[in-house]
Short mmCIF file of C-alpha atoms in Angstrom, two decimals:
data_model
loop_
_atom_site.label_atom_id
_atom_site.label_comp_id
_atom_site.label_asym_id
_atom_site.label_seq_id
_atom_site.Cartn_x
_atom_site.Cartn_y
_atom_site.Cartn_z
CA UNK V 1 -144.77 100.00 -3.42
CA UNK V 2 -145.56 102.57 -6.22
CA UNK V 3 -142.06 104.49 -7.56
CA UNK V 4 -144.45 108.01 -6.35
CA UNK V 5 -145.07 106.66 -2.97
CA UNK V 6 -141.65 105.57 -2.54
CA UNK V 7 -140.55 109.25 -3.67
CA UNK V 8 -142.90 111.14 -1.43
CA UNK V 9 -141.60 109.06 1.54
CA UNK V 10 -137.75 109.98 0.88
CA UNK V 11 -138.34 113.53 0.88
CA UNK V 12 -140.51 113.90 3.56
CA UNK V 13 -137.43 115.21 5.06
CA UNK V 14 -136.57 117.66 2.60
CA UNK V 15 -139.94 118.58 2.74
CA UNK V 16 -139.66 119.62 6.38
CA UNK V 17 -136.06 121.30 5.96
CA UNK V 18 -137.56 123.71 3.42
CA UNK V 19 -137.84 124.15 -0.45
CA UNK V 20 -134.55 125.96 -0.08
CA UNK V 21 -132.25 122.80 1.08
CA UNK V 22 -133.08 120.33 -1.81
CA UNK V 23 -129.51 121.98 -3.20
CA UNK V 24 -126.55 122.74 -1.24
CA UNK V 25 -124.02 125.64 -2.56
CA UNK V 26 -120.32 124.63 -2.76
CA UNK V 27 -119.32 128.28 -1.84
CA UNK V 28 -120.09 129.65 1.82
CA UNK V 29 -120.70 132.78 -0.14
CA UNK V 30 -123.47 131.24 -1.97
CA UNK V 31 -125.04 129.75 0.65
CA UNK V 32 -125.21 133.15 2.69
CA UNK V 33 -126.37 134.89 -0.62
CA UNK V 34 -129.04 132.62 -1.30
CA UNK V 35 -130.37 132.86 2.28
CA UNK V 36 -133.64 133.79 3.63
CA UNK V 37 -133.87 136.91 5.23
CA UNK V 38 -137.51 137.62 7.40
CA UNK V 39 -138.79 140.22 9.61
CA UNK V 40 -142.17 141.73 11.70
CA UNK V 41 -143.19 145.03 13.37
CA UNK V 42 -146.65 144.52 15.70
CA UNK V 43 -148.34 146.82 17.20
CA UNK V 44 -150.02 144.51 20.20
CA UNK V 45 -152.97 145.09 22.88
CA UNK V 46 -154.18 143.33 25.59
CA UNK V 47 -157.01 143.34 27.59
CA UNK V 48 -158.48 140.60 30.24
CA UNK V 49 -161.34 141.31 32.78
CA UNK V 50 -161.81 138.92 36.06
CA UNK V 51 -165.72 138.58 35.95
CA UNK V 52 -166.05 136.10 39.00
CA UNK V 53 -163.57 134.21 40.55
CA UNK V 54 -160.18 135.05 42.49
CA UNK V 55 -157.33 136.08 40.88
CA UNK V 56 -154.51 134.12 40.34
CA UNK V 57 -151.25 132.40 38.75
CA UNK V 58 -152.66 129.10 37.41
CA UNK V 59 -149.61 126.17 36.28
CA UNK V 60 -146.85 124.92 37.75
CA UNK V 61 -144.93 125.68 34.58
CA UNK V 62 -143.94 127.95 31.72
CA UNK V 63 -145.98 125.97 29.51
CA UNK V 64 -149.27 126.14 31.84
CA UNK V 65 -148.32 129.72 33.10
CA UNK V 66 -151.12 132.26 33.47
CA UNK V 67 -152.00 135.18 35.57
CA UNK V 68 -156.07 135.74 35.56
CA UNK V 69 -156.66 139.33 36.94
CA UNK V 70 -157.76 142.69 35.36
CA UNK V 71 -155.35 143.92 33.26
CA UNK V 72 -154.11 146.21 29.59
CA UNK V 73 -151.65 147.03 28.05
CA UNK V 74 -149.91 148.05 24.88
CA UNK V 75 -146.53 147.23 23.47
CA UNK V 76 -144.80 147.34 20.54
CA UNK V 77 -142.79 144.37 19.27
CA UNK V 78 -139.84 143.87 16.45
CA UNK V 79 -138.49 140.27 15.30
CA UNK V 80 -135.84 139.62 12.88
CA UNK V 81 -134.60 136.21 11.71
CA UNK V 82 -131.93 135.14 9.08
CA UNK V 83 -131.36 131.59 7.85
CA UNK V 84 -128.41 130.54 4.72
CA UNK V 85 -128.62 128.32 1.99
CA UNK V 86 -127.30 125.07 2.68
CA UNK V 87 -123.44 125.30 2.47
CA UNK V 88 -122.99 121.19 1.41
CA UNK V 89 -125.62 119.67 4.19
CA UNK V 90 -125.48 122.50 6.70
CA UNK V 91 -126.66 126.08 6.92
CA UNK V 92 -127.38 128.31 10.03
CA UNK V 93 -130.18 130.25 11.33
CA UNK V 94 -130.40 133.25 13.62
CA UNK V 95 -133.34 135.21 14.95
CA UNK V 96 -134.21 138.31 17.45
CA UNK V 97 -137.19 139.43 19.24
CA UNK V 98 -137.35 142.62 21.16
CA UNK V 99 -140.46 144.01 22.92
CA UNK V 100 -141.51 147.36 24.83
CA UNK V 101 -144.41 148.29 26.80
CA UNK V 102 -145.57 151.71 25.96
CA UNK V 103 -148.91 151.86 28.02
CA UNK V 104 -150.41 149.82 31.14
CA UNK V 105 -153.05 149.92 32.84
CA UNK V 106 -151.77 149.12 36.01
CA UNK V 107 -147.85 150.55 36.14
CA UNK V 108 -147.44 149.71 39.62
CA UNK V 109 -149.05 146.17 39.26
CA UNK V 110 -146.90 143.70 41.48
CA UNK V 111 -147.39 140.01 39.89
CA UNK V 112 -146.76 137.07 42.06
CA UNK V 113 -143.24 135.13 42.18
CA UNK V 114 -143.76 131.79 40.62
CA UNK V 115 -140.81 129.81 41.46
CA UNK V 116 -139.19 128.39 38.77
CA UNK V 117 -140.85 130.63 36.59
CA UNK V 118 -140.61 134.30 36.87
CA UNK V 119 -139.57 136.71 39.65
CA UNK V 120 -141.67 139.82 40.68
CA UNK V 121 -142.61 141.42 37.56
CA UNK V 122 -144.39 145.03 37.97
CA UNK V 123 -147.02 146.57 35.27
CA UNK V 124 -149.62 144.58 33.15
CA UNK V 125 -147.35 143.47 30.00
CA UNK V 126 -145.08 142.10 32.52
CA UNK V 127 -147.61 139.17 32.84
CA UNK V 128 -147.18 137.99 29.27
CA UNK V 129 -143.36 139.55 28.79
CA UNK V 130 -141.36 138.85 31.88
CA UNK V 131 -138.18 138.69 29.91
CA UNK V 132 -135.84 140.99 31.81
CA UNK V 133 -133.84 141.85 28.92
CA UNK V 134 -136.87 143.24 26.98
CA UNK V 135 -134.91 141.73 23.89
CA UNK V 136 -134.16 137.61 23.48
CA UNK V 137 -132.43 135.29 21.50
CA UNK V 138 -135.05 133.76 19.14
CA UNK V 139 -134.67 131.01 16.52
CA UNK V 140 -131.45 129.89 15.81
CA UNK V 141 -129.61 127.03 15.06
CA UNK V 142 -127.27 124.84 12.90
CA UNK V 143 -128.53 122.44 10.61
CA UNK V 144 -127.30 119.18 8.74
CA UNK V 145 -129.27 117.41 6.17
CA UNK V 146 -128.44 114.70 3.31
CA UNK V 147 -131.46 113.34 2.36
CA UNK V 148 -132.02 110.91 5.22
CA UNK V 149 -130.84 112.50 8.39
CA UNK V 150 -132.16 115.87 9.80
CA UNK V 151 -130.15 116.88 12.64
CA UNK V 152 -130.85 120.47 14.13
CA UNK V 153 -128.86 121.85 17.30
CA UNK V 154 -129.83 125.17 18.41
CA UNK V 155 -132.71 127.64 19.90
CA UNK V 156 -136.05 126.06 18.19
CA UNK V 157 -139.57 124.81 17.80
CA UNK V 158 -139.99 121.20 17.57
CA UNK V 159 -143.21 120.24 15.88
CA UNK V 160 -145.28 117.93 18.46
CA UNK V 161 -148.25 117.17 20.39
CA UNK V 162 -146.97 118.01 23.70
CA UNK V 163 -144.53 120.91 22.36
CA UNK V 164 -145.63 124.62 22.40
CA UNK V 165 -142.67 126.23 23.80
CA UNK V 166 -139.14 126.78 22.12
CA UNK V 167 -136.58 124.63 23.00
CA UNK V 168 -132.58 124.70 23.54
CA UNK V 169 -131.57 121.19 22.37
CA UNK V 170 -130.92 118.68 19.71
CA UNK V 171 -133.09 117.18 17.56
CA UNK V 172 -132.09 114.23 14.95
CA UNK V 173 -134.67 112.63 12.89
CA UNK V 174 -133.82 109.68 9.87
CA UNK V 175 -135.73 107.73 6.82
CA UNK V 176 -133.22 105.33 5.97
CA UNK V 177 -135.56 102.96 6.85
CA UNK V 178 -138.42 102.89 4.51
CA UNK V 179 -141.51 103.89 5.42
CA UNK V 180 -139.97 104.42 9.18
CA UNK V 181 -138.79 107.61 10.62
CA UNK V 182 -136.90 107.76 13.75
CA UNK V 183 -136.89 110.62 15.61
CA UNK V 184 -135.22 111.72 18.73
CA UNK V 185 -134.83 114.72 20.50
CA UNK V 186 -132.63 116.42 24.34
CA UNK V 187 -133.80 119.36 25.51
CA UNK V 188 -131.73 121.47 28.24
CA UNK V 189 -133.42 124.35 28.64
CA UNK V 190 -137.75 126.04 27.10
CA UNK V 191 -139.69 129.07 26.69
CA UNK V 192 -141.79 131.31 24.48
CA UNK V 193 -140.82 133.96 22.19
CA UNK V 194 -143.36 135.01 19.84
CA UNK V 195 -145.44 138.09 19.66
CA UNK V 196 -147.79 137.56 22.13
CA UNK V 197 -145.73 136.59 24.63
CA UNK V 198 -141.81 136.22 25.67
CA UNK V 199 -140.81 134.36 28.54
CA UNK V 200 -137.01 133.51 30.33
CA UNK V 201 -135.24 130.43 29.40
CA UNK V 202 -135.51 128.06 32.40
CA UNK V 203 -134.13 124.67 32.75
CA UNK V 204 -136.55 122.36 32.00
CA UNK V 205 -135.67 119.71 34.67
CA UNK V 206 -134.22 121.50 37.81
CA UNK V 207 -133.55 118.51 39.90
CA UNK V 208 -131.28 116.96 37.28
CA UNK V 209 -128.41 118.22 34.24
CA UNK V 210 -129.86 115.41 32.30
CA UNK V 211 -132.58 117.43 30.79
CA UNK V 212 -135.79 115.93 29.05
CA UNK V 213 -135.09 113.34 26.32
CA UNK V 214 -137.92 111.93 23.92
CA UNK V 215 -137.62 109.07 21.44
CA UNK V 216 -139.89 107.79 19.01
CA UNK V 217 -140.76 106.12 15.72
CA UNK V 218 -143.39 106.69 12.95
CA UNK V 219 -144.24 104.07 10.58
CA UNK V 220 -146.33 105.80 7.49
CA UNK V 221 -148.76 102.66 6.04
CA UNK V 222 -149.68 104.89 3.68
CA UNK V 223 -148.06 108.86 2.86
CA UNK V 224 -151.41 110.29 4.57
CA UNK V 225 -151.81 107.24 7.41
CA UNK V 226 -149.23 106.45 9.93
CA UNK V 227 -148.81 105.06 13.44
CA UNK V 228 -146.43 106.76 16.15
CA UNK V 229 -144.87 105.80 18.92
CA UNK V 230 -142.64 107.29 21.75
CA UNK V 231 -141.51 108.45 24.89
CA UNK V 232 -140.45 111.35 27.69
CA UNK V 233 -137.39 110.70 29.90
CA UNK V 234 -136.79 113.30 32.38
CA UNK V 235 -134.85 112.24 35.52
CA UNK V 236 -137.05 112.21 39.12
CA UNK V 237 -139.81 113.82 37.22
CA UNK V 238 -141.55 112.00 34.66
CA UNK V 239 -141.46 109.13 32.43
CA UNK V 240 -143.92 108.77 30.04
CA UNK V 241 -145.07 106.24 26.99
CA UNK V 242 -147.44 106.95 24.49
CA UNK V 243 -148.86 106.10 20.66
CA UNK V 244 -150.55 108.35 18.18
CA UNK V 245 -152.45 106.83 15.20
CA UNK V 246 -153.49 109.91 12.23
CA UNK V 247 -155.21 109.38 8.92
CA UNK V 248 -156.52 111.45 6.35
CA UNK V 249 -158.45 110.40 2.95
CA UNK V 250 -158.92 112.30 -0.11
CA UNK V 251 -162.57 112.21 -1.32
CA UNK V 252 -163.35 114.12 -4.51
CA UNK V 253 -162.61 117.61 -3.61
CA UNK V 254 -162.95 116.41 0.23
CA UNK V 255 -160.97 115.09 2.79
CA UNK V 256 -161.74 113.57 5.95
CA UNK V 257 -159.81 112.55 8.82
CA UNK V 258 -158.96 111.21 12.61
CA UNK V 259 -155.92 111.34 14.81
CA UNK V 260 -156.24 109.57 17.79
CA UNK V 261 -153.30 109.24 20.70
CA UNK V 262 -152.88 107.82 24.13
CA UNK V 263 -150.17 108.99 26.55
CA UNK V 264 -149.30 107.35 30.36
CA UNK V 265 -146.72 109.86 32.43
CA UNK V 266 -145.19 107.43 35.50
CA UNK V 267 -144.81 110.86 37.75
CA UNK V 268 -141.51 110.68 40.19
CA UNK V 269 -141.67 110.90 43.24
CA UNK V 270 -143.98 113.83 44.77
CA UNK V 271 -141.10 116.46 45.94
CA UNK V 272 -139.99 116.35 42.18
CA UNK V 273 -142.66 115.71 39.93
CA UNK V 274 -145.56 117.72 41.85
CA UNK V 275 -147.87 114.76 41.87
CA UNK V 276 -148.93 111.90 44.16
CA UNK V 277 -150.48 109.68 41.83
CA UNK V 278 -149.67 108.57 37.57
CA UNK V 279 -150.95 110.98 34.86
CA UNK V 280 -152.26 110.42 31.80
CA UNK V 281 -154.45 111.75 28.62
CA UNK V 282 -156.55 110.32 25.94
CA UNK V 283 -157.09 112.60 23.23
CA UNK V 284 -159.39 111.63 19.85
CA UNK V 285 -160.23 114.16 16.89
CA UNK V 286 -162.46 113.75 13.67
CA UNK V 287 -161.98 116.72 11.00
CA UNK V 288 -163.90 116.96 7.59
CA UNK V 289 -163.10 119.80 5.01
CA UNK V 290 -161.82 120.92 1.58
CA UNK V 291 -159.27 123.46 0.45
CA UNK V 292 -160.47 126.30 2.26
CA UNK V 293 -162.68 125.10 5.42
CA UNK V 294 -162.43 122.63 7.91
CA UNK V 295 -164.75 121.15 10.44
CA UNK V 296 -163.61 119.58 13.62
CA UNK V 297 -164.90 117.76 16.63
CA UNK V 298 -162.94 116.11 19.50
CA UNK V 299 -163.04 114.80 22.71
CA UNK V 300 -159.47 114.95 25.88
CA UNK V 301 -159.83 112.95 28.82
CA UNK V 302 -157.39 112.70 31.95
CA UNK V 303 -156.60 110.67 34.86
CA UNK V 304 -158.88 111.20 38.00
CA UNK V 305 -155.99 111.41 40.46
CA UNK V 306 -153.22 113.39 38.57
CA UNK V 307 -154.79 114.87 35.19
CA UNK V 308 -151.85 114.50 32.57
CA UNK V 309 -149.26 115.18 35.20
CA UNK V 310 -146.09 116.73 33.61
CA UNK V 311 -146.80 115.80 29.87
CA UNK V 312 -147.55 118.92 28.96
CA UNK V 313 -143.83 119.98 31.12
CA UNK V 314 -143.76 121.93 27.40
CA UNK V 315 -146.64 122.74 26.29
CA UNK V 316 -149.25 121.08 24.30
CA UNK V 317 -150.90 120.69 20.73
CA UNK V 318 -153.81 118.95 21.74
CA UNK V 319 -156.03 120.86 23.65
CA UNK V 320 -157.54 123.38 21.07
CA UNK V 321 -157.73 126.55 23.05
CA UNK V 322 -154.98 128.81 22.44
CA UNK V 323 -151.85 129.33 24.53
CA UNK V 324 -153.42 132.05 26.37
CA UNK V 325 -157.12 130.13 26.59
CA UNK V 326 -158.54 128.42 29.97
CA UNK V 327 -156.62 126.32 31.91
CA UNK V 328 -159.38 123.73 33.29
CA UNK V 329 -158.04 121.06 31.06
CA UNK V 330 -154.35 121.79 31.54
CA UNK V 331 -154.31 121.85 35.20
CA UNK V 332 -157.08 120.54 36.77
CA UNK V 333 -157.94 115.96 37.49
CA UNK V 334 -160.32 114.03 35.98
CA UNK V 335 -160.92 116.71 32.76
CA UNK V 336 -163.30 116.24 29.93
CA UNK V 337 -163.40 118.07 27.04
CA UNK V 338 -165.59 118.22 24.73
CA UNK V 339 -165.36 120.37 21.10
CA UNK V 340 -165.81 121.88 18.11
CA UNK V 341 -164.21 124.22 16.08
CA UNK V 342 -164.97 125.45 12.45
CA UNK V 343 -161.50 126.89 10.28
CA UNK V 344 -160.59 128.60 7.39
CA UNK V 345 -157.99 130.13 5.29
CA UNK V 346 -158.59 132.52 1.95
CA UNK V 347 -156.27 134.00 0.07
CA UNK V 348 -155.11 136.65 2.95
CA UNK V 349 -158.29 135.98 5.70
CA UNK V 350 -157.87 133.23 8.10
CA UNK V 351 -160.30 133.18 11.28
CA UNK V 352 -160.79 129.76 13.82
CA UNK V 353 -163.75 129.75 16.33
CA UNK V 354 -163.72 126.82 18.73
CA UNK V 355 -166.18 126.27 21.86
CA UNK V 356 -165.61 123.58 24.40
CA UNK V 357 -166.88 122.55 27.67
CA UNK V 358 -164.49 120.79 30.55
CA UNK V 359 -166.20 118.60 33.53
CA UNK V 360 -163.16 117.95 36.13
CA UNK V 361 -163.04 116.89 39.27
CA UNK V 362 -166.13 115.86 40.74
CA UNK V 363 -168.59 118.39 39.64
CA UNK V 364 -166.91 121.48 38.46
CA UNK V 365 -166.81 122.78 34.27
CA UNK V 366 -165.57 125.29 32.69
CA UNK V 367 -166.74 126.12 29.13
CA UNK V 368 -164.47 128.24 26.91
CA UNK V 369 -165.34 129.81 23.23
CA UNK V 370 -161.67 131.26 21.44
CA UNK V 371 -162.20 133.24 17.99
CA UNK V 372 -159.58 134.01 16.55
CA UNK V 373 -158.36 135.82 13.19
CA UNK V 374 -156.22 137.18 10.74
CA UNK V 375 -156.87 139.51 7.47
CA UNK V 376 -153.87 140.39 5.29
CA UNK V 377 -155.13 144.19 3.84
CA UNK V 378 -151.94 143.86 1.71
CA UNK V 379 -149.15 141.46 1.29
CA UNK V 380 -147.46 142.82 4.14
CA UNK V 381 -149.93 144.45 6.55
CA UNK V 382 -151.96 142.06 8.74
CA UNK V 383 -154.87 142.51 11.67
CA UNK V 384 -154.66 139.98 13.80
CA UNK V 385 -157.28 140.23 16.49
CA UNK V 386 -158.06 136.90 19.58
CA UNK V 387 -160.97 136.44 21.90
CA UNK V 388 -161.73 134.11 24.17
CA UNK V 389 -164.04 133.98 26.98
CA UNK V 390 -164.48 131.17 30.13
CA UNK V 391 -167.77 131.55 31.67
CA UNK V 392 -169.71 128.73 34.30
CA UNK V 393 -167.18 130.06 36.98
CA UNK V 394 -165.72 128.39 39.46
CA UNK V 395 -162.60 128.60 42.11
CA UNK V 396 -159.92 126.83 40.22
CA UNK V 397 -161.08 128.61 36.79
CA UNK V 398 -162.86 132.30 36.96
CA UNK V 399 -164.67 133.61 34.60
CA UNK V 400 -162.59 135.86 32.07
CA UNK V 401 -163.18 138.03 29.32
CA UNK V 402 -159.92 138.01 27.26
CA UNK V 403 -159.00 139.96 24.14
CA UNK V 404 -155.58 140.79 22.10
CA UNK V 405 -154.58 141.39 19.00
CA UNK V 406 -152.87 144.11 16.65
CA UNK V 407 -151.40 145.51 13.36
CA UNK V 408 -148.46 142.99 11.77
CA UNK V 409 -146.01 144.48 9.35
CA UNK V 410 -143.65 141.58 8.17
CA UNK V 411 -140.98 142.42 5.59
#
């Protein structure tokens, strides 16, 4: 193996920790000198208009929640985070988010319990910020690191394709193996706090204090080509297995690229898990681009009798509709998707338009287009506006008009 490949494998790491940990200080007051302070103001509005269709709470989940109806609102949102140097191999991150709604629509709006979930939440934000305390606990954690092991305990986000929720846990990951990484991680309790939404903490696994545990390994055959494999534990709820294979190739001043994964989710039995029958998901991707654009095509199937089941119990990565997109492929059996989306990034404007159509059950689709984007009108002032429509309407999806976005100040 070249002496380069060998090095970019042994700091892969380092490279995830952050250009700040390749050192650790020898003085605590160093390390809390040295740290990284971070902060945001938005200014956030939502609107979403119920063209056909009933209203209703669609998911099972925090990760799937969603109330369709006709709603507004404004709020105004403040985070602030904090994380040290490394003092040795450990430093310490903490993080707030607090958010307030100053205008709805609807201030006598009575949402529906989801149990589990939420309780009875009144007014329009109160779909998207159900958070009782108006202010939560955001990233934070303590962190280890020595080259080869990465262990993180704390309030965080764990970077994964069927993760898009914050988790309370543990997460270790190690390359003392070359060209192997071994990653595990426990997760107690998950939800969302982020600008556009901010949820309670709930236990991820009710039925059990054993939580959700995932383990799995990554061989890299090259730096930019590697095969994954892993797997879900959660007590009378799900176990799952699955493999992910991802490549990307440097051509000229072009790359090009596939990721392609496979997941099976053995549900438990009905009472706990929600489903009769197995889940699972096939998801496949081809992307072509250069340094500032990025074409993409794809294709997510699921099981005719229980969809994915409880795979996404946290979210997902796959499905390339935002967090507050269509549900058809999240909740509904037998889904097809089918898309395309076209990316890019310059300098301070970023936008993302994707349009996909999902066949489920026997002969029901949903198409969804999402545009989304962001323009920095100085290094600290950002517009950040989303849209997304579903249209071909039918009882389990309605047709919605959705659209949110808002003023950033980060400091």
């Amino acid at each position: 193996m070249q002496a380069t490949q060998k090095i970019f494998l042994k700091t892969t790491l380092w490279l995830i920790v952050s250009l700040g940990g390749l050192y650790g200080y020898d003085s605590i007051d160093e390390a809390l000198k040295n740290g990284v302070s971070k902060g945001d103001v938005i200014f956030y509005g939502d609107y979403q208009g119920l063209h056909q269709g009933s209203a209703m709470s669609v998911g099972k989940n925090l990760a799937t929640y969603s109330y369709i109806g006709n709603t507004s609102y404004l709020l105004g949102s403040v985070g602030l985070g904090y994380t040290s140097g490394f003092y040795k191999n450990i430093r310490a991150a903490i993080g707030f988010r607090a958010a307030m709604p100053f205008w709805n629509a609807h201030k006598n709006l009575i949402l529906p319990v989801q149990a589990g979930i939420r309780d009875i939440g009144k007014g329009d934000g109160a779909k998207d910020f159900f958070n009782h305390n108006q202010a939560a606990l955001a990233e934070s954690f303590f962190e280890y690191f020595d080259g080869d092991t990465n262990i993180k305990a704390g309030r965080f986000v764990i970077p994964n394709e069927w993760i898009n929720t914050m988790s309370d846990g543990v997460w270790i990951r190690n390359r003392s193996i070359e060209n192997l990484m071994l990653e595990g991680f426990w997760v107690n309790d998950y939800g969302r706090i982020a600008y556009y939404q901010m949820t309670g903490f709930e236990k991820i696994n009710p039925h059990s204090d054993f939580g959700l545990l995932n383990l799995a390994l990554k061989y890299y055959i090259t730096p930019t080509l590697t095969i994954k494999a892993y797997t879900f534990f959660t007590p009378k709820v799900f176990t799952a297995l699955g493999a992910r294979v991802y490549g990307r190739f440097d051509i000229s001043k072009f790359f090009i690229g596939g990721d392609v994964g496979y997941a099976y989710s053995i549900e438990g039995a009905e009472r706990y898990s929600g489903f009769l029958h197995n889940g699972a998901a096939l998801d496949a991707k081809v992307f072509f681009g250069m340094k500032f654009f990025e074409l993409a095509a794809g294709y997510i199937h699921t099981s005719k009798a229980s969809g994915w089941g409880n795979l996404d119990i946290m979210g997902d990565n796959i499905d390339p509709f935002f967090v507050w997109g269509g549900k058809a492929i999240k909740t509904q059996r037998n889904g097809n998707l089918i898309y395309a989306t076209i990316s890019a990034n310059v300098e301070r404007f970023k936008f993302s338009l994707t349009y996909g159509s999902t066949s489920y059950n026997i002969a029901s689709r949903q198409n969804e287009v999402n545009f989304s984007t962001e323009i920095g009108f100085t290094h600290n002032v950002f517009g950040v506006f989303n849209l997304l429509n579903t249209h071909k309407s039918t009882d389990n999806i309605p047709t919605t008009t959705q659209i949110n976005g808002g003023i950033r100040l980060s400091f």
